[in-house]
């Protein structure tokens, strides 16, 4: 490379680097825009690293189940998908949720429902957090920059393997495809993967089908108790200029990035406004949310979906007496100026 | 001494939970004898589908994973990639293999993934109450073909013949019938040896009986099985001479 020429990285490229840093050893995927370059990048990395395995499968369900098979064999495996592929991915995600398999899915959101657009949305929050035929015992992270895609990819792997809940990182088409300068942040020590089928003296039986309500209920109670015990350790958020604020914007992902800029613009106009950015959408950092929203006049929930984040936030808000304003543009992005205009018109 | 029970059977779970007279138990017994003969108890990993096959989740003294309907094959393939020295067997019914999971079976065959798929064909969806399967033969009455299976729903699906078309020449593809348990045992052994010795895909369909849903007694069950044996071809389906796969 020439001197003074800096390589620019796309979000998808950064995810591959982070997955390798997190100790990932195998990837299974089916191409879908805007996540395809994760599979391509992984395969390119595998061409010079014999420890990395991959398979381009026949569909997303197979990608997910082959990921599960690989994890059972002790590999740190993952998949990446988007939109309609994420819908199909609910099948393996449900099995991972039932059997406490540390499953990682990177989801680059696109416009929906249906094939929608290949560009951008925040409409896969419900699907990631509460999809499948269970109660949503999955960890969902949302990245708002390429740097965060890197650090949160590593964190998603570590969370999955530490707590044994399926873990999903949400990005979007803009983050996936945009290129920017990037230098990896300090790495987190990866958690070791262990075989789930050990073939020792006592056989391992993994089943997801039970014949009595009581027997299955006991399994679910155990998982829910773990979730309730661990949720405060897992939940993460970031606050910005919140201390003297009388109003708060709540936004995640790229919209949080635009909202931060909007806060700056409005602060210059002497409006006392701050930002609460959930980093985990499931579980939500409800302790911080309730602390920072207490006594505030207004909350603006800004998102590129029809109130998916808002439903989660409203459920978690405890004793908030102010006004909640929902600003939503399903499958469309926000500029900071647009957010300012909407809030100042209100 | 004639062995009556395979050593690798989990005796604590016997008698089994299949319906009285079900073909699965006879087939699983033959599979058990093969695992004993080849001394594979520590090496085998057993992946089972949803449908009646799910009742085998604690049938043996070896690791067993129950997956989702039609998803046994990709789970087994992913595991085999992680642990290539293990002997990986997928076990499913005709709904799991020829309807909801056909795409995955075909692609595993197409890629020549070194796993063994055993598919039990009882010509109906038994666990859900005897509905039409792709393998239900013309004119047969099921709960979703109450006046008999019509031509518009297709004839009985010939799975192994279909798979042979895209499988590698190294793959072992065959159909057998549980009316001849010794032949079942020989075929299972050949399928597993194909995985171990040739590092190739193997697929075995086993015609079976379902007294509960076909509402047949012992004699009637085997008369029906004879019909199935004449409708479907029994034996190995060899690679076509012209193929170079």
XYZ file of C-alpha atoms in Angstrom:
591
model
C 0.000 0.000 0.000
C 1.262 3.508 -0.818
C 2.301 5.725 2.066
C -0.308 8.274 3.165
C -3.072 6.191 1.632
C -5.411 4.949 4.285
C -7.640 1.941 3.764
C -11.319 2.577 4.345
C -13.374 -0.215 5.859
C -17.059 -1.032 5.370
C -19.141 -2.158 8.337
C -19.341 -5.652 6.898
C -15.549 -5.846 6.599
C -15.141 -4.670 10.189
C -17.526 -7.376 11.416
C -15.320 -10.064 9.842
C -12.252 -8.636 11.589
C -14.137 -8.519 14.887
C -15.493 -12.059 14.543
C -11.965 -13.371 14.056
C -10.782 -11.296 17.026
C -13.638 -12.825 19.062
C -12.323 -16.289 18.291
C -14.916 -17.285 15.689
C -13.906 -20.404 13.779
C -16.808 -21.126 11.426
C -19.426 -19.192 9.506
C -22.514 -20.463 7.714
C -24.543 -18.124 5.556
C -26.787 -17.477 2.599
C -26.173 -14.308 0.608
C -28.638 -11.476 1.196
C -28.195 -7.734 0.781
C -26.975 -5.846 2.786
C -25.116 -8.537 4.760
C -23.521 -10.574 1.940
C -20.034 -9.086 2.279
C -19.729 -10.630 5.755
C -19.862 -14.107 4.188
C -17.619 -13.002 1.319
C -15.107 -11.404 3.679
C -15.093 -14.445 5.948
C -14.431 -16.756 2.977
C -11.632 -14.484 1.820
C -10.093 -14.646 5.309
C -10.517 -18.442 5.326
C -8.480 -18.693 2.119
C -5.378 -17.695 4.088
C -6.330 -19.128 7.474
C -6.964 -22.860 7.567
C -8.539 -22.645 11.004
C -11.556 -20.833 9.594
C -14.386 -22.971 8.222
C -17.355 -21.895 6.137
C -20.304 -23.171 4.147
C -22.582 -21.236 1.821
C -25.774 -23.138 2.540
C -28.962 -23.677 0.553
C -31.007 -21.217 2.641
C -30.935 -19.285 5.905
C -32.581 -21.984 8.015
C -29.841 -24.391 6.979
C -27.216 -21.726 7.700
C -28.632 -21.385 11.211
C -28.938 -25.115 11.896
C -25.462 -25.840 10.506
C -24.230 -23.092 12.851
C -25.916 -24.957 15.717
C -24.347 -28.259 14.608
C -20.915 -26.650 14.502
C -21.378 -25.098 17.965
C -22.427 -28.493 19.357
C -19.132 -29.785 17.979
C -17.252 -27.134 19.961
C -16.637 -24.522 17.270
C -17.346 -20.872 17.814
C -19.661 -20.533 14.822
C -21.956 -17.758 13.623
C -24.182 -16.571 10.819
C -25.125 -13.242 9.256
C -28.339 -12.296 7.520
C -30.958 -9.597 6.912
C -34.695 -8.994 6.408
C -36.455 -12.053 4.964
C -33.396 -14.152 5.884
C -33.779 -12.982 9.458
C -37.394 -14.218 9.330
C -36.167 -17.717 8.361
C -33.418 -17.494 10.983
C -36.094 -17.519 13.707
C -36.330 -21.303 13.237
C -32.760 -22.045 14.430
C -32.863 -19.117 16.889
C -35.839 -20.761 18.622
C -33.926 -24.012 19.013
C -30.897 -22.125 20.354
C -33.158 -20.292 22.821
C -34.728 -23.551 23.979
C -31.452 -25.451 24.376
C -29.339 -22.505 25.626
C -26.975 -22.754 22.670
C -24.588 -19.778 22.360
C -25.751 -18.772 18.893
C -24.537 -15.544 17.264
C -26.387 -13.873 14.388
C -25.294 -10.596 12.843
C -28.349 -8.912 11.310
C -28.041 -5.968 8.940
C -31.536 -4.537 8.886
C -33.253 -3.689 5.586
C -36.663 -2.230 4.815
C -39.666 -4.431 5.436
C -42.114 -6.065 5.566
C -41.430 -8.591 2.825
C -38.535 -7.957 0.459
C -38.993 -4.219 1.143
C -35.791 -2.381 0.356
C -32.205 -3.545 0.529
C -31.072 -0.276 2.127
C -31.958 0.444 5.672
C -34.444 0.209 8.527
C -34.811 -0.414 12.251
C -37.744 -2.746 11.712
C -36.085 -5.970 12.823
C -35.991 -5.060 16.505
C -39.160 -6.998 17.406
C -38.052 -9.970 15.329
C -34.597 -10.049 16.904
C -35.852 -9.588 20.456
C -39.151 -11.423 20.458
C -39.240 -13.497 17.253
C -39.734 -17.248 17.401
C -42.365 -19.077 19.405
C -40.912 -18.287 22.819
C -40.612 -15.424 25.284
C -37.621 -13.614 23.835
C -34.711 -14.826 25.940
C -32.215 -13.431 23.462
C -29.695 -10.647 23.848
C -29.955 -7.940 21.186
C -27.266 -5.311 20.651
C -27.657 -2.311 18.352
C -24.608 -0.649 16.807
C -24.599 3.028 15.885
C -21.199 3.351 14.206
C -18.577 1.265 12.473
C -16.393 1.405 15.592
C -19.306 0.042 17.594
C -19.918 -2.697 15.019
C -16.412 -3.880 15.863
C -16.618 -3.712 19.648
C -20.183 -5.008 19.804
C -19.473 -7.947 17.476
C -16.834 -9.119 19.954
C -19.196 -8.436 22.830
C -22.018 -10.356 21.133
C -19.805 -13.450 20.906
C -18.675 -13.118 24.497
C -22.212 -12.602 25.789
C -23.510 -15.620 23.858
C -20.769 -17.892 25.145
C -20.773 -16.512 28.687
C -24.520 -16.541 29.342
C -25.662 -19.174 26.801
C -28.467 -17.075 25.381
C -28.622 -16.587 21.609
C -27.189 -13.158 20.883
C -27.903 -10.901 17.940
C -26.088 -7.798 16.768
C -28.265 -5.387 14.810
C -26.743 -3.104 12.227
C -28.325 -1.790 9.050
C -27.638 -1.378 5.357
C -25.979 2.028 5.715
C -23.607 0.805 8.418
C -22.937 -2.374 6.442
C -21.980 -0.651 3.227
C -20.523 2.732 4.208
C -16.743 2.964 4.282
C -14.777 4.884 6.821
C -11.421 5.051 8.553
C -11.153 2.417 11.191
C -8.650 1.200 13.716
C -9.595 -1.677 15.993
C -10.283 -0.795 19.586
C -8.588 -2.632 22.429
C -9.656 -6.200 22.209
C -11.623 -8.101 24.820
C -10.384 -11.560 25.729
C -12.533 -14.116 23.886
C -14.366 -16.785 25.846
C -13.431 -20.360 25.023
C -15.929 -22.591 23.287
C -16.517 -26.114 24.551
C -18.089 -29.165 22.988
C -21.702 -29.776 23.926
C -21.643 -33.427 22.819
C -18.769 -34.883 24.738
C -19.419 -38.588 24.184
C -18.276 -39.468 27.685
C -19.625 -42.209 29.902
C -23.062 -40.636 30.205
C -24.607 -39.704 26.886
C -25.845 -36.175 26.255
C -29.460 -35.960 25.151
C -30.498 -32.600 23.733
C -34.193 -32.349 23.049
C -36.492 -29.425 22.445
C -39.760 -31.362 22.575
C -41.398 -32.328 25.856
C -44.497 -34.361 26.561
C -45.820 -32.651 29.678
C -46.573 -29.019 30.501
C -45.000 -29.389 33.944
C -41.762 -30.879 32.639
C -41.339 -28.196 29.973
C -42.546 -25.486 32.354
C -39.750 -26.395 34.789
C -37.179 -25.999 31.963
C -38.606 -22.614 31.002
C -38.719 -21.436 34.616
C -35.030 -22.248 34.945
C -34.152 -20.260 31.807
C -36.356 -17.317 32.788
C -34.823 -17.267 36.277
C -31.341 -17.133 34.677
C -32.490 -14.322 32.386
C -33.905 -12.302 35.286
C -30.765 -12.845 37.325
C -28.395 -11.912 34.501
C -30.290 -9.146 32.717
C -28.802 -6.299 34.748
C -25.283 -7.629 34.026
C -26.014 -7.790 30.294
C -27.972 -4.539 29.820
C -25.989 -1.567 28.527
C -26.703 1.999 27.532
C -24.993 5.297 26.881
C -26.145 8.735 28.006
C -25.162 12.063 26.514
C -25.612 15.531 28.074
C -28.322 14.238 30.328
C -27.514 15.870 33.692
C -29.113 19.292 33.260
C -31.569 18.186 30.552
C -35.306 18.663 30.900
C -36.002 16.610 27.769
C -34.500 13.380 26.441
C -34.246 11.811 23.035
C -34.249 8.017 23.097
C -32.820 6.415 19.968
C -30.649 3.437 19.008
C -28.383 2.499 16.131
C -27.712 5.062 13.408
C -30.648 7.184 14.586
C -28.847 7.607 17.915
C -25.844 8.928 16.007
C -28.020 11.525 14.231
C -29.757 12.277 17.542
C -26.432 13.067 19.210
C -25.778 15.646 16.529
C -29.341 16.932 16.972
C -28.683 17.358 20.701
C -25.614 19.475 19.846
C -27.628 21.695 17.470
C -30.443 22.181 19.987
C -27.981 22.797 22.830
C -26.541 25.634 20.696
C -30.126 26.943 20.525
C -30.186 26.764 24.357
C -32.574 23.852 24.528
C -31.749 21.611 27.498
C -31.960 18.257 25.834
C -29.955 15.031 26.194
C -29.787 11.534 24.743
C -30.375 8.038 26.129
C -29.013 5.416 23.748
C -29.793 1.794 24.550
C -26.900 -0.421 23.433
C -28.814 -3.567 24.339
C -32.416 -3.503 23.119
C -33.113 -6.749 24.931
C -32.678 -6.584 27.853
C -33.022 -2.799 28.139
C -30.895 -1.024 30.730
C -34.044 -0.088 32.627
C -32.206 1.061 35.742
C -30.377 3.819 33.850
C -33.443 4.566 31.731
C -35.600 5.175 34.785
C -32.895 7.117 36.574
C -32.283 9.536 33.709
C -35.938 9.964 32.759
C -37.086 10.674 36.291
C -38.456 14.213 36.585
C -37.968 15.007 32.898
C -40.614 16.961 31.016
C -40.587 15.126 27.724
C -39.183 12.041 26.061
C -38.832 11.892 22.274
C -38.477 8.364 20.948
C -37.002 8.561 17.470
C -36.703 5.479 15.228
C -36.839 4.123 11.689
C -39.705 1.747 12.439
C -43.299 2.096 13.526
C -42.707 2.437 17.280
C -40.877 -0.858 17.842
C -38.345 0.733 20.205
C -41.080 2.853 21.729
C -43.077 -0.234 22.774
C -40.026 -1.622 24.569
C -39.219 1.696 26.263
C -42.805 2.365 27.364
C -42.983 -1.076 28.967
C -39.735 -0.451 30.872
C -40.486 3.116 32.006
C -41.482 3.142 35.624
C -43.450 6.071 37.054
C -42.560 8.518 34.271
C -45.048 11.393 34.508
C -43.982 13.544 31.556
C -45.063 13.435 27.925
C -43.841 10.841 25.413
C -43.597 11.871 21.758
C -43.027 9.147 19.152
C -41.207 10.187 15.990
C -41.077 7.319 13.551
C -40.182 6.928 9.891
C -40.394 3.223 9.032
C -37.567 2.087 6.749
C -36.241 5.617 6.237
C -33.243 7.343 7.740
C -33.048 10.566 9.742
C -30.678 13.486 9.453
C -29.848 15.444 12.590
C -31.536 18.520 11.105
C -34.719 16.573 10.505
C -34.805 15.430 14.126
C -34.255 19.033 15.267
C -37.087 20.274 13.018
C -39.503 17.634 14.289
C -38.697 18.338 17.949
C -38.763 22.118 17.549
C -42.128 21.978 15.766
C -43.562 19.930 18.602
C -26.135 -66.812 21.540
C -28.564 -64.640 19.634
C -28.572 -61.057 20.899
C -32.079 -59.818 21.582
C -31.154 -56.298 22.504
C -28.299 -54.157 21.142
C -25.688 -53.260 23.760
C -25.878 -49.590 22.798
C -29.596 -49.403 23.641
C -30.428 -47.323 26.670
C -32.225 -50.039 28.599
C -33.699 -47.538 31.052
C -35.880 -46.177 28.256
C -37.271 -49.568 27.242
C -40.002 -50.488 26.599
C -39.924 -47.658 24.079
C -42.542 -44.980 23.486
C -43.415 -45.801 19.884
C -46.925 -47.133 19.194
C -47.352 -50.905 19.511
C -46.240 -52.512 16.252
C -44.415 -49.409 14.977
C -41.682 -50.035 12.421
C -39.287 -47.533 14.018
C -38.462 -49.885 16.887
C -37.405 -52.689 14.541
C -35.301 -50.297 12.447
C -33.672 -48.696 15.507
C -32.843 -52.180 16.758
C -30.991 -52.964 13.521
C -29.174 -49.635 13.749
C -28.194 -50.563 17.305
C -26.782 -53.915 16.175
C -24.721 -52.156 13.481
C -23.315 -49.664 16.014
C -22.427 -52.650 18.267
C -20.839 -54.621 15.394
C -18.728 -51.695 14.234
C -17.926 -50.697 17.853
C -19.017 -47.133 17.235
C -20.827 -46.345 20.485
C -18.252 -43.701 21.446
C -17.965 -42.328 17.924
C -21.530 -41.960 16.753
C -23.561 -38.765 17.047
C -27.243 -39.227 16.369
C -29.371 -36.361 15.033
C -33.128 -36.891 14.891
C -36.018 -35.011 13.329
C -39.448 -33.973 14.574
C -42.254 -36.413 13.830
C -42.330 -39.938 15.260
C -38.533 -40.119 15.038
C -38.334 -37.625 17.933
C -39.301 -40.442 20.288
C -35.785 -41.820 19.826
C -34.237 -38.894 21.762
C -32.985 -41.135 24.593
C -33.127 -44.469 22.797
C -29.385 -45.216 22.835
C -26.355 -44.872 25.078
C -24.829 -42.283 22.757
C -25.171 -38.543 22.254
C -28.452 -37.650 20.586
C -29.716 -34.269 19.408
C -33.305 -33.639 18.484
C -33.577 -30.823 15.970
C -36.517 -29.105 14.236
C -38.729 -30.544 11.526
C -36.658 -30.944 8.366
C -33.554 -29.424 9.952
C -31.734 -32.595 10.940
C -29.551 -32.657 7.836
C -27.980 -29.168 8.125
C -27.438 -29.649 11.877
C -25.656 -32.953 11.175
C -23.610 -31.347 8.388
C -22.497 -28.475 10.644
C -21.511 -30.944 13.371
C -19.581 -33.157 10.936
C -17.586 -30.139 9.730
C -16.621 -29.403 13.341
C -15.859 -33.043 14.225
C -14.900 -34.829 10.986
C -13.782 -38.007 12.785
C -17.164 -38.617 14.389
C -19.772 -40.814 12.711
C -22.783 -38.606 12.087
C -26.201 -40.109 11.478
C -29.383 -38.182 10.672
C -32.659 -40.015 11.301
C -35.959 -38.733 9.935
C -39.332 -39.579 8.472
C -40.619 -39.087 4.947
C -42.173 -35.706 5.813
C -38.935 -34.436 7.333
C -36.783 -35.691 4.466
C -38.978 -35.400 1.373
C -41.185 -32.373 2.164
C -40.004 -29.722 4.635
C -36.361 -30.848 4.658
C -35.933 -32.036 1.059
C -33.908 -28.977 0.068
C -31.310 -29.724 2.723
C -31.144 -33.459 1.932
C -30.638 -32.683 -1.758
C -27.907 -30.149 -1.100
C -26.086 -32.438 1.344
C -26.133 -35.106 -1.398
C -25.129 -32.545 -4.020
C -22.116 -31.429 -1.936
C -21.345 -35.037 -0.993
C -21.322 -34.135 2.707
C -19.966 -37.169 4.584
C -23.042 -37.859 6.731
C -25.467 -40.787 6.771
C -29.175 -40.085 6.415
C -31.650 -42.807 7.384
C -35.192 -41.996 6.296
C -38.098 -44.091 7.514
C -40.889 -44.096 4.940
C -44.259 -45.086 6.395
C -46.100 -43.217 3.628
C -47.903 -40.789 5.930
C -47.456 -38.049 8.522
C -47.873 -40.288 11.514
C -47.163 -38.066 14.541
C -49.724 -35.463 13.454
C -52.500 -37.949 12.750
C -52.039 -39.715 9.431
C -52.037 -36.941 6.839
C -50.856 -37.305 3.247
C -47.081 -37.442 2.771
C -45.165 -37.021 -0.492
C -44.740 -40.805 -0.327
C -48.452 -41.622 0.048
C -49.298 -43.871 -2.896
C -52.090 -43.064 -5.414
C -55.675 -43.568 -4.183
C -54.654 -44.101 -0.567
C -56.974 -42.649 2.050
C -55.406 -40.359 4.648
C -56.888 -37.665 6.888
C -56.088 -35.021 4.235
C -57.031 -37.213 1.261
C -60.339 -38.565 2.605
C -61.480 -39.794 -0.818
C -58.079 -41.184 -1.779
C -54.891 -39.450 -2.989
C -55.672 -37.901 -6.346
C -53.308 -37.625 -9.308
C -53.174 -33.838 -8.863
C -51.248 -34.330 -5.598
C -48.552 -36.328 -7.374
C -47.743 -40.039 -7.223
C -45.647 -41.556 -4.395
C -42.322 -39.714 -4.266
C -39.291 -41.820 -5.136
C -36.725 -40.088 -2.932
C -33.569 -42.183 -3.399
C -33.976 -42.115 -7.189
C -34.343 -38.327 -7.036
C -31.283 -37.942 -4.821
C -29.198 -40.294 -6.975
C -29.519 -37.842 -9.871
C -27.436 -35.218 -8.120
C -25.352 -37.297 -5.697
C -21.683 -38.093 -6.133
C -20.835 -41.496 -7.623
C -19.099 -42.227 -4.317
C -22.377 -41.837 -2.427
C -24.355 -44.882 -1.313
C -28.066 -44.475 -2.077
C -30.504 -47.297 -1.389
C -33.980 -48.341 -0.340
C -34.780 -51.311 1.834
C -37.743 -52.542 3.829
C -38.213 -53.375 7.497
C -39.938 -56.599 6.454
C -36.406 -57.965 6.101
C -34.515 -56.831 9.247
C -31.284 -58.562 8.222
C -31.286 -56.658 4.909
C -31.902 -53.435 6.846
C -28.863 -54.189 8.984
C -26.660 -54.868 5.941
C -27.809 -51.663 4.244
C -27.266 -49.527 7.374
C -23.779 -50.987 7.726
C -22.982 -50.156 4.113
C -24.310 -46.607 4.560
C -22.197 -45.991 7.663
C -19.105 -47.548 6.083
C -19.549 -45.214 3.111
C -19.251 -42.287 5.511
C -16.249 -43.730 7.340
C -14.284 -45.313 4.503
C -15.197 -43.165 1.482
C -15.803 -39.885 3.340
C -18.973 -39.709 1.222
C -22.694 -39.052 1.588
C -25.001 -42.001 2.194
C -28.777 -42.144 2.119
C -30.963 -45.062 3.070
C -34.739 -45.088 2.820
C -36.409 -47.831 4.837
C -40.019 -48.733 3.998
C -41.948 -49.157 7.196
C -45.352 -49.843 8.732
C -47.679 -47.640 10.745
C -50.456 -49.766 12.259
C -51.941 -46.794 14.138
C -52.564 -44.520 11.193
C -53.124 -47.112 8.451
C -55.427 -48.880 10.917
C -53.957 -52.286 10.171
C -53.395 -55.342 12.321
C -50.104 -57.269 12.141
C -51.066 -59.151 9.007
C -52.602 -56.107 7.350
C -49.520 -54.003 8.151
C -47.241 -56.395 6.299
C -49.681 -56.781 3.385
C -49.590 -53.014 3.018
C -45.801 -53.050 3.257
C -45.707 -55.602 0.417
C -47.722 -53.149 -1.707
C -45.224 -50.405 -0.912
C -42.336 -52.745 -1.747
C -43.786 -53.364 -5.205
C -44.561 -49.665 -5.783
C -41.069 -48.543 -4.727
C -37.861 -50.208 -5.873
C -35.952 -52.163 -3.225
C -32.175 -52.220 -3.463
C -29.203 -49.974 -4.080
C -29.662 -47.260 -6.661
C -26.330 -47.254 -8.484
C -24.848 -44.203 -10.211
C -25.888 -43.828 -13.831
C -23.181 -45.183 -16.139
C -22.832 -41.922 -18.052
C -22.397 -39.804 -14.929
C -18.989 -38.508 -13.863
C -19.724 -36.980 -10.479
